[in-house]
Coordinates of C-alpha atoms and ligand atoms in Angstrom, one line a residue:
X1 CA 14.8 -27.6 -17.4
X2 CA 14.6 -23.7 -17.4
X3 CA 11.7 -22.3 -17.2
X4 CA 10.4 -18.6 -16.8
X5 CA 7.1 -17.9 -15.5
X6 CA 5.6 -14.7 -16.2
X7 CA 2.9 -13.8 -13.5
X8 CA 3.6 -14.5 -10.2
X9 CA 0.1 -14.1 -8.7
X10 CA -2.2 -16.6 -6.8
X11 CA -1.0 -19.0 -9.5
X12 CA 2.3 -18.7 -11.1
X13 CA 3.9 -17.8 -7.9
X14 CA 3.0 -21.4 -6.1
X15 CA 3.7 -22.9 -9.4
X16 CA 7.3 -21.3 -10.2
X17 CA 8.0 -22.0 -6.9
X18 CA 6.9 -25.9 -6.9
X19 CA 9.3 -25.8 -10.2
X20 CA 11.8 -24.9 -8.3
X21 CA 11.4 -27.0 -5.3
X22 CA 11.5 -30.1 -8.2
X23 CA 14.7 -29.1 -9.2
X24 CA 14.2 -26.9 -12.4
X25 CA 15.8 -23.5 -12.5
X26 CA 12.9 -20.8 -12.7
X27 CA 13.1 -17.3 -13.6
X28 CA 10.1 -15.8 -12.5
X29 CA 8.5 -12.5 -14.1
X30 CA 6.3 -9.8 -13.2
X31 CA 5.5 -6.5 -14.5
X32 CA 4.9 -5.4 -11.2
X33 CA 8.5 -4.3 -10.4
X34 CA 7.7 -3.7 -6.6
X35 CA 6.4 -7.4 -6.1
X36 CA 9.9 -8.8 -8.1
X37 CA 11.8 -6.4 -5.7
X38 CA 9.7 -7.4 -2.7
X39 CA 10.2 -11.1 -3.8
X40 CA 13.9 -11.0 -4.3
X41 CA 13.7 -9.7 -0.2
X42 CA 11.7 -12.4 0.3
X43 CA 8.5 -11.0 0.9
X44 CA 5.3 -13.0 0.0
X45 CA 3.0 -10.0 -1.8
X46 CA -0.3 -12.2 -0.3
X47 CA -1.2 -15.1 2.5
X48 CA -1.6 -18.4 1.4
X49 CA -1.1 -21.4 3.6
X50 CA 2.6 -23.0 3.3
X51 CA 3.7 -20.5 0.7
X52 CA 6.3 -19.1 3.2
X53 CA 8.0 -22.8 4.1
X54 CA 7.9 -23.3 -0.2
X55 CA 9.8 -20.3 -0.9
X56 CA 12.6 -20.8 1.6
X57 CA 12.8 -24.4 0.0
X58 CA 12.8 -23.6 -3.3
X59 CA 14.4 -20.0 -2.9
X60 CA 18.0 -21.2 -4.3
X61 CA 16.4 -22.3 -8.0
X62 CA 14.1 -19.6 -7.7
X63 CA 15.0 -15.3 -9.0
X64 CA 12.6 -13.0 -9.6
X65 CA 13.1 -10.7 -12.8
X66 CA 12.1 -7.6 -14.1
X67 CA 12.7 -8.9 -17.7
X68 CA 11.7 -12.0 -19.4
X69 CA 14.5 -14.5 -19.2
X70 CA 15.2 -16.8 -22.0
X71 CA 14.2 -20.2 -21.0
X72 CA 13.4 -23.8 -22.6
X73 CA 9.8 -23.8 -21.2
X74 CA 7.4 -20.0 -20.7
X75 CA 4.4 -20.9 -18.6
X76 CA 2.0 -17.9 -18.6
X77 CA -0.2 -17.0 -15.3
X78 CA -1.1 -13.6 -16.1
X79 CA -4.8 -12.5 -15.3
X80 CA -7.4 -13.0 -18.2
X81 CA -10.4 -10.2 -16.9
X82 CA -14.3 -10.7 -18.4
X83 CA -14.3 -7.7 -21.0
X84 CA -17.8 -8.1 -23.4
X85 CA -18.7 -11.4 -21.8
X86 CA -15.3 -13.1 -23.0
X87 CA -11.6 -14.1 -21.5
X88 CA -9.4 -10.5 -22.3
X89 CA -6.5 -12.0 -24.0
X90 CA -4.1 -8.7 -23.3
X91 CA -2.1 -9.8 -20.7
X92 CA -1.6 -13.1 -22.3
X93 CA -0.5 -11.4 -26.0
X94 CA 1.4 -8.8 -23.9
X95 CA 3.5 -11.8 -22.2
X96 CA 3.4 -13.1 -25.4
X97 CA 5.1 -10.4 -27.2
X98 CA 7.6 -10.3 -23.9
X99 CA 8.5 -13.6 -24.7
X100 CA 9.6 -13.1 -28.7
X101 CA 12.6 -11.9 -28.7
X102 CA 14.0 -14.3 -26.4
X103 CA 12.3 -17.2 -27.6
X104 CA 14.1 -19.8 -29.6
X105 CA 13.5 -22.5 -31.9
X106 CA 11.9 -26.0 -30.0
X107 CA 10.8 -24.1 -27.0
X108 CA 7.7 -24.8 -24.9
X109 CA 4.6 -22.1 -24.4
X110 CA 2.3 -23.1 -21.7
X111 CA -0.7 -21.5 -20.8
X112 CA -2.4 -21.5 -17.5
X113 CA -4.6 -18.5 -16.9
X114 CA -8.5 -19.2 -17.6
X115 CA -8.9 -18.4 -21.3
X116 CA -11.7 -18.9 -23.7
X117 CA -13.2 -22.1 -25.4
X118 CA -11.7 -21.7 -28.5
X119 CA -8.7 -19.4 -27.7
X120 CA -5.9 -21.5 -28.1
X121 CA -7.1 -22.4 -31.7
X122 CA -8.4 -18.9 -32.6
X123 CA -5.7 -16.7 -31.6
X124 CA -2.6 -18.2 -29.4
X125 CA -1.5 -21.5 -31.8
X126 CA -1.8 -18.8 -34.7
X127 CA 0.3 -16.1 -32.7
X128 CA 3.1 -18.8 -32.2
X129 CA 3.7 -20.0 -35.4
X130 CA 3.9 -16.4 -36.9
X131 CA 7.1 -16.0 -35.2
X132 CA 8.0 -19.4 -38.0
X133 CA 10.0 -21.4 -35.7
X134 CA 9.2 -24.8 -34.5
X135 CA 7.2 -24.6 -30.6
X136 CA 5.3 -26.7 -28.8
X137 CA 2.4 -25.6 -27.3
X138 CA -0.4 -26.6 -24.4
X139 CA -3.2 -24.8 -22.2
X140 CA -2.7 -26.7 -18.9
X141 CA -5.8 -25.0 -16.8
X142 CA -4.8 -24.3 -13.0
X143 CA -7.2 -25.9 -10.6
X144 CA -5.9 -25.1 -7.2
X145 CA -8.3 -23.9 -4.8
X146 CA -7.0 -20.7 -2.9
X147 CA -6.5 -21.3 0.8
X148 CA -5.4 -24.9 -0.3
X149 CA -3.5 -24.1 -3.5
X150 CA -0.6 -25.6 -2.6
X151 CA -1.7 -28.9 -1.7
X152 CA -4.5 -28.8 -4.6
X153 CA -1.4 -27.9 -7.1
X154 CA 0.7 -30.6 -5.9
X155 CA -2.5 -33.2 -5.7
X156 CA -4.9 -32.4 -7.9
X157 CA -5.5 -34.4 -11.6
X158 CA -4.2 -32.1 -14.2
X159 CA -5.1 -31.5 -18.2
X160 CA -2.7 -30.7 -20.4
X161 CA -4.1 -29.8 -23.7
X162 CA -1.3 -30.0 -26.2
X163 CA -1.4 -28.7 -29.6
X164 CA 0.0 -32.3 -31.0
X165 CA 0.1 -35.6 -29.0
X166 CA 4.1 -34.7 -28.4
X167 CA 3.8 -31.3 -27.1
X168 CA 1.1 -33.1 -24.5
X169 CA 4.0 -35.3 -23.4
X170 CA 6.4 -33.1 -23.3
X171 CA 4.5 -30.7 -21.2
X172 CA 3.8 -33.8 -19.3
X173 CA 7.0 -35.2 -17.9
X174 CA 7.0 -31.4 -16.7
X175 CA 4.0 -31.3 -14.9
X176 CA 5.2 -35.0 -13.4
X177 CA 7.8 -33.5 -11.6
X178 CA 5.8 -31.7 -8.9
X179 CA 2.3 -33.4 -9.4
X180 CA 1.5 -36.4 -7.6
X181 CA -2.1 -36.8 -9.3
X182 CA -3.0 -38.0 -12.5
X183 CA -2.1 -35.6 -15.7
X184 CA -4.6 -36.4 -18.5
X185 CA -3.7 -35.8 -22.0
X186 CA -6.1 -34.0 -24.4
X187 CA -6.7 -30.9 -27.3
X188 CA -6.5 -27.2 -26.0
X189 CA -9.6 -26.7 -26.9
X190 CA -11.1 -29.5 -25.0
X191 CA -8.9 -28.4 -21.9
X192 CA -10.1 -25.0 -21.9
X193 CA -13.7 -26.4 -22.5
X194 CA -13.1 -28.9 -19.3
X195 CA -11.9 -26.1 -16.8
X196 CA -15.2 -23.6 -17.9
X197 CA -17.3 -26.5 -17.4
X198 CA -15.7 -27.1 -13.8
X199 CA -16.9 -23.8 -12.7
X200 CA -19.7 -23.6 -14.4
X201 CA -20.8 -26.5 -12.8
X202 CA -20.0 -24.8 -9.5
X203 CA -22.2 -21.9 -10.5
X204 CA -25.0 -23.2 -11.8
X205 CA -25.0 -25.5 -8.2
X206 CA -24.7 -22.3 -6.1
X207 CA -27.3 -20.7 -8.1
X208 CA -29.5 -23.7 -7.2
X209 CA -28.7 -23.2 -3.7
X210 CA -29.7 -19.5 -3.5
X211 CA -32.4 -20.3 -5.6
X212 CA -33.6 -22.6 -2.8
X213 CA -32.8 -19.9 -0.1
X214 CA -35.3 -17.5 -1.4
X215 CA -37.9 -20.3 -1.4
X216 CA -36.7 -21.0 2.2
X217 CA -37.8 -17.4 3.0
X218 CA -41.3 -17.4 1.1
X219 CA -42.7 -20.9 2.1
X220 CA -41.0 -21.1 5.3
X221 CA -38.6 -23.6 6.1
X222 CA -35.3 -23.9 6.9
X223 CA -32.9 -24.2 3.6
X224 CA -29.4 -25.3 5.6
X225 CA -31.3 -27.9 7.0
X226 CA -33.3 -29.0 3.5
X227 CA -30.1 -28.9 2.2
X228 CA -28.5 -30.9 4.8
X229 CA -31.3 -33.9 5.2
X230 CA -31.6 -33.7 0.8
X231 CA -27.6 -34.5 0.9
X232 CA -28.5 -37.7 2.9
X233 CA -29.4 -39.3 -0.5
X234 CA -26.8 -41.1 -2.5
X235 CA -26.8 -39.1 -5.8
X236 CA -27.8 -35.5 -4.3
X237 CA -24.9 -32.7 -3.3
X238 CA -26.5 -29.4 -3.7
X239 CA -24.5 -26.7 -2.4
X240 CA -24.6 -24.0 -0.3
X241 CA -26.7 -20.8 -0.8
X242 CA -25.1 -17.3 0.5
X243 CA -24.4 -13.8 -0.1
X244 CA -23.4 -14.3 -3.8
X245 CA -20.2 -15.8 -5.8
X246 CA -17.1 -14.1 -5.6
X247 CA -13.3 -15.4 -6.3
X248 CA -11.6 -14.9 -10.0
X249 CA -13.4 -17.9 -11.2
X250 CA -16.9 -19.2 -10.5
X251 CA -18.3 -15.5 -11.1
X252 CA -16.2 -15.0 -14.2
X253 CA -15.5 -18.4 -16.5
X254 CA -19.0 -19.2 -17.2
X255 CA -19.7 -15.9 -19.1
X256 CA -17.0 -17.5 -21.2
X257 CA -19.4 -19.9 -23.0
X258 CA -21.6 -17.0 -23.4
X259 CA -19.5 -15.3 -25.1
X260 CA -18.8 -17.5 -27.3
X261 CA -22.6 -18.7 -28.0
X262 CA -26.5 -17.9 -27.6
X263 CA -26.8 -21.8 -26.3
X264 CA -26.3 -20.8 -22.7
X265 CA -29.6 -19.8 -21.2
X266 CA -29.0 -22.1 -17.7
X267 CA -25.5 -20.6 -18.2
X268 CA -26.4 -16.9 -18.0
X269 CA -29.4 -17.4 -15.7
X270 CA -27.2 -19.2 -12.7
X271 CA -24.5 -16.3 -13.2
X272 CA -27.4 -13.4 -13.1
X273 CA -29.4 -15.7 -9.7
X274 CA -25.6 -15.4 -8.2
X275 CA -25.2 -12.1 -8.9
X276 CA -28.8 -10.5 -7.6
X277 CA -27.7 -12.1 -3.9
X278 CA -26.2 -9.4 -2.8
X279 CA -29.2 -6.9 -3.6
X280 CA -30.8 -9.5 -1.7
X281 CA -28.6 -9.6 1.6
X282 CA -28.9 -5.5 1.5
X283 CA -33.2 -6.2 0.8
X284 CA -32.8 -8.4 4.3
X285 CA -31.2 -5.1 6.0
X286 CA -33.4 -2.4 4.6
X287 CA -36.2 -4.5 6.4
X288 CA -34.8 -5.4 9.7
X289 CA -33.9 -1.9 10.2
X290 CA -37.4 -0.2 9.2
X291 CA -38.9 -3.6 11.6
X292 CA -36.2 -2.1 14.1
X293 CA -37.3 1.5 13.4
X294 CA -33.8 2.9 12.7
X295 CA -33.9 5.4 10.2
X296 CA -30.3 5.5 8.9
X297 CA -28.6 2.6 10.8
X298 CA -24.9 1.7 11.2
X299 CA -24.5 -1.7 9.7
X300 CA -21.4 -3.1 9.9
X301 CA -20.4 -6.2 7.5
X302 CA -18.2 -8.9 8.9
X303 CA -16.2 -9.9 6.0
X304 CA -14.7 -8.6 2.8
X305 CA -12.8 -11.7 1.6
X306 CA -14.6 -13.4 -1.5
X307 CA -14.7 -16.6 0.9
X308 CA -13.5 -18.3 4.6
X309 CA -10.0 -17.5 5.8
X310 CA -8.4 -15.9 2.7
X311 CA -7.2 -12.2 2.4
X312 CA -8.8 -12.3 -1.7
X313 CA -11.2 -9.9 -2.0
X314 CA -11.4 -10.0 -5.8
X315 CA -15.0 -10.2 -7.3
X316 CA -16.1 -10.2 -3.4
X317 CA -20.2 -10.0 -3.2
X318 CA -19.5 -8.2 0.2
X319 CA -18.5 -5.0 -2.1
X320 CA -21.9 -5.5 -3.8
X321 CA -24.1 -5.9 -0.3
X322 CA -21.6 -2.4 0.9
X323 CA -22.7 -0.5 -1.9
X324 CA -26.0 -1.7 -1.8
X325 CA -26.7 -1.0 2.5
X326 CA -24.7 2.2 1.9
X327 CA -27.8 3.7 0.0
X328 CA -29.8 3.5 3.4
X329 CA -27.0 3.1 6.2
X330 CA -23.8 4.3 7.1
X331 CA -21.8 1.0 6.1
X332 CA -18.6 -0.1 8.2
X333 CA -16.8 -3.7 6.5
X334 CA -14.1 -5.5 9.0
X335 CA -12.2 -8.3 7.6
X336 CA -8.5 -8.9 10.0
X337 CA -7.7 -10.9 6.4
X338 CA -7.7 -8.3 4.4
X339 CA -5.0 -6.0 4.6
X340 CA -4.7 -4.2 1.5
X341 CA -8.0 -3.6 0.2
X342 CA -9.4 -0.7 -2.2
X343 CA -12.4 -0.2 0.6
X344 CA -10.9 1.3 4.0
X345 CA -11.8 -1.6 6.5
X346 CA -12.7 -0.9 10.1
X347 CA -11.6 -2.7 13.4
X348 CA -13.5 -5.7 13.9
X349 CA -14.4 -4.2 17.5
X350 CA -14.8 -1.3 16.7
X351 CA -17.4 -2.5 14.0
X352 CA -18.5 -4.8 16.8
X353 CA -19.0 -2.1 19.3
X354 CA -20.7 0.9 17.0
X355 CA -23.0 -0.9 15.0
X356 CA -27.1 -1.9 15.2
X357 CA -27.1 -4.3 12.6
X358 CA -24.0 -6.6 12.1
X359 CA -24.1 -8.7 8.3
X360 CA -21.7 -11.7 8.5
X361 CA -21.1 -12.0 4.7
X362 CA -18.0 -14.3 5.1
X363 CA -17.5 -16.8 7.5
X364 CA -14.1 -16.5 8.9
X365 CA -12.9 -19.1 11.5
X366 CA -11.8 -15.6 13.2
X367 CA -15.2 -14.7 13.6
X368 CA -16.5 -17.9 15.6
X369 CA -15.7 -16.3 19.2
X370 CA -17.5 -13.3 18.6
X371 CA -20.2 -13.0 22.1
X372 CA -22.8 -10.7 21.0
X373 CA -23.8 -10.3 24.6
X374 CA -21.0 -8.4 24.6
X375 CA -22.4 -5.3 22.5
X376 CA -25.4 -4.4 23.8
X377 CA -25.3 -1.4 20.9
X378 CA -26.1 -4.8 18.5
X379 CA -30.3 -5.2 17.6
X380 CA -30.2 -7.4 15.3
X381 CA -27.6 -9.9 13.1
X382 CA -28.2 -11.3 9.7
X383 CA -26.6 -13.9 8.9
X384 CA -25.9 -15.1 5.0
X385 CA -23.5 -18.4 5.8
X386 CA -25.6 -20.0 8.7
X387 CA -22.8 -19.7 10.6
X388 CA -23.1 -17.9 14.0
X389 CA -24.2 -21.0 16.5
X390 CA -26.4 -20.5 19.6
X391 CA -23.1 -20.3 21.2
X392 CA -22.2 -16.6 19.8
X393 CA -25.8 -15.8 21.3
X394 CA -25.5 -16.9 24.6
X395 CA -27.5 -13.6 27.3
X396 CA -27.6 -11.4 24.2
X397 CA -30.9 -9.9 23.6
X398 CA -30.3 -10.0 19.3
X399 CA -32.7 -10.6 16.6
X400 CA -30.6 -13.5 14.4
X401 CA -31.9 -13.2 11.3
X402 CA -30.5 -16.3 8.6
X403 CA -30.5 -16.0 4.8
X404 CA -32.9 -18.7 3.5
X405 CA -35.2 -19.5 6.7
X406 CA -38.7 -17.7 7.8
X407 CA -38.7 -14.8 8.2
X408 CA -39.9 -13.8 12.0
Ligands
SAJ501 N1 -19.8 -20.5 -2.7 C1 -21.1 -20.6 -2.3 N2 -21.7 -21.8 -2.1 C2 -21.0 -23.0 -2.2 C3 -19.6 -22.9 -2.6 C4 -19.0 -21.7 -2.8 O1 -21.8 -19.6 -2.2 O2 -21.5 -24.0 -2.0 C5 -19.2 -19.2 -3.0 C6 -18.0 -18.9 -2.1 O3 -18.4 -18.3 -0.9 C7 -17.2 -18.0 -3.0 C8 -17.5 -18.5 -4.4 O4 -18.6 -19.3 -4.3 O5 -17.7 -16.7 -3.0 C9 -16.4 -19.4 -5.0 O6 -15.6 -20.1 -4.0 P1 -15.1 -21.6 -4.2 O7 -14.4 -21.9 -3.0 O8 -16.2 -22.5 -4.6 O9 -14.1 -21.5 -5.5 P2 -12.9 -20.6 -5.9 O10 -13.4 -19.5 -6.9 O11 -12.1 -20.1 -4.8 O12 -12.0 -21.6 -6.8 C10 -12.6 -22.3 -7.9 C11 -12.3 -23.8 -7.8 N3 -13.2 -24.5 -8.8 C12 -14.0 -25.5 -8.4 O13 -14.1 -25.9 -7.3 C13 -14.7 -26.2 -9.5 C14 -10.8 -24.0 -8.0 O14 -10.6 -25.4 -8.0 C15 -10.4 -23.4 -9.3 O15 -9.0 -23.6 -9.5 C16 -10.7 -22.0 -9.3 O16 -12.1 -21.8 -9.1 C17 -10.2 -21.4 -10.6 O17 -9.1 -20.7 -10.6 O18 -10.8 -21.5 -11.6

């Protein structure tokens, strides 16, 4: 087959390049000409695990192109931002209208980026068949995790939601030749409705676990280790409270149902729990510092990634808890991940060695060897993943402050 992909981000990068590896020829698109450029020199534009051994295997099927290439299959990864509590459709009709004039009669459209419930019904299908030529058509949602998207692509179950039980096939025996997992065949509607509900699920369970944090810190015990001894029972796996939900999913797809209806109060009230944690991380600051007596502290955050040992900072809560301390601190964020972030990130030792209060916001392996005995300029470290061990304390003379436990 040839196929174009247009978006060669998180997703349709790995997944154009997976095409290729499988054999298919795959012209891939992006309206970002410096990333095609960059791409066709082989460089990566981001870090994720494998990526670089995939794209020397696959590079010989694989050509990045400024314009849309005609093709027998167009899969779409472009973003979809939240815009009024709904999936923003304008990359996807912009790759859409990219993908007229060189679209011919019996080709496949498949969709991948995180759309709306009803999207493919309401607007997509309807957008297809205007150009009157036969298509087929499916929303096959993307479920890789990043930091293990490759594998996850390969591995994971898929849906393909096909607008007839054919185009389902079809898009199918595609899917087959790179995924080793099962590929279940349904409606788009009920694909799109299954991949919400995946992160929603996600959401509402984080939302249970901060929940439970703030009751850690009001009737005094320990919520890692509730958590921990509660996940002992057969039918129990609550997850993990912290300094809020970032990523471009879990803090985005649920507003989709909400959007779309007023039948989402759990909905809307895990996304709103999720996204006061940050004021709540920078609450936990003011305090130690007027406990400390520091008038305008320098608190230094150690983390900007959304989550562990990725360089995505997109939707990151440890933007929220910077803007938040900065009303009260001077506010310096180290993350050696990150590289080309809209926040100027410090040196990680130099954070380490100027500031009084240190916030670990993401828990990067990188982070594990840090001796605070090290920095005497350190008072006190709060700590929103449970992650620093007694180890990281050993002869330091530091307040360790943990999200969810008594406060001391
Ligand atoms: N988080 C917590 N507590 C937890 C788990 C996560 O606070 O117990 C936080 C993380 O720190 C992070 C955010 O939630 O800030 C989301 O991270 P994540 O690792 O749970 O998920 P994502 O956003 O990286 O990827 C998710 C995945 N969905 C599910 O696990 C249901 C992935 O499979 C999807 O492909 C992806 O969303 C997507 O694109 O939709």
């Amino acid at each position: 087959m040839t196929v174009t992909v247009l978006g060669l981000g998180y997703i349709g990068l790995p997944t154009a390049l997976l095409l290729a590896k499988a054999g298919h020829t795959v012209h891939g698109f992006d309206v970002n000409t410096a990333r095609v450029e960059g791409l066709n020199q082989k460089q990566l534009p981001f870090e994720e695990p494998g990526l670089e051994e995939l794209f020397s295997a696959a590079h010989e099927n694989f050509k990045a192109e400024t314009s849309v290439q005609p093709a027998d299959v167009f899969l779409i990864a472009v973003p979809t931002p939240q815009k009024d509590k709904k999936a923003d459709l304008t990359y996807v009709l912009s790759a859409l209208e990219m993908i007229k004039p060189v679209f011919a009669a019996g080709n496949t459209v498949i969709v991948e980026s995180t759309i709306g419930p009803i999207d493919s019904r309401r607007t997509i299908i309807p957008l297809l068949e205007s150009w009157g030529m036969p298509f087929s058509y499916a929303y096959c949602p993307e479920r890789a995790i990043p930091g293990n998207t490759l594998n996850e692509m390969v591995k994971n179950d898929r849906v393909v939601g096909g607008k007839t039980a054919q185009d389902a096939e079809k898009v199918k025996d595609l899917y087959a030749s790179f995924v080793s997992g099962n590929i279940f065949l349904t409606d788009p509607t009920t694909a799109a409705v299954c991949k919400l509900m995946e992160n929603t699920y996600r959401d509402v369970n984080i939302a249970l676990a901060n929940e439970f944090a703030l009751l850690g810190e009001e009737l005094n015990f320990n919520v890692w280790e509730a958590i921990e001894l509660a996940n002992h029972h057969p039918r129990v796996h609550l997850h993990q409270p912290g300094p809020g939900v970032g990523g471009h999913c879990i803090a985005i797809d649920p507003w989709y149902f909400v959007g779309e209806s007023q039948q989402t109060a759990l909905i809307k009230q895990a996304r709103e729990i999720n996204d006061a944690m940050p004021q709540h991380v920078s609450e936990l600051v003011k305090k130690t510092a007027q406990k400390l007596q520091i008038a305008k502290p320098i608190v230094g955050l150690l983390g900007y990634a959304y989550k562990k040992n990725v360089d995505d900072a997109r939707e990151t809560p440890a933007e929220t808890v910077a803007r938040a301390v900065e009303g009260f601190s001077t506010c310096l964020v180290a993350d050696p991940h990150c590289l080309n972030t809209r926040r100027p990130l410090e040196d990680l030792e130099n954070v380490l060695a100027t500031s009084d209060i240190i916030v670990l916001t993401t828990d990067h392996d990188i982070f594990e060897s840090i001796e605070f005995s090290r920095y005497s300029n350190i008072l006190a470290v709060i700590d929103t993943r449970n992650f620093f061990t007694a180890q990281n304390f050993a002869g330091a003379s530091v307040e360790n402050i943990v999200l969810g436990t008594p406060a001391k």
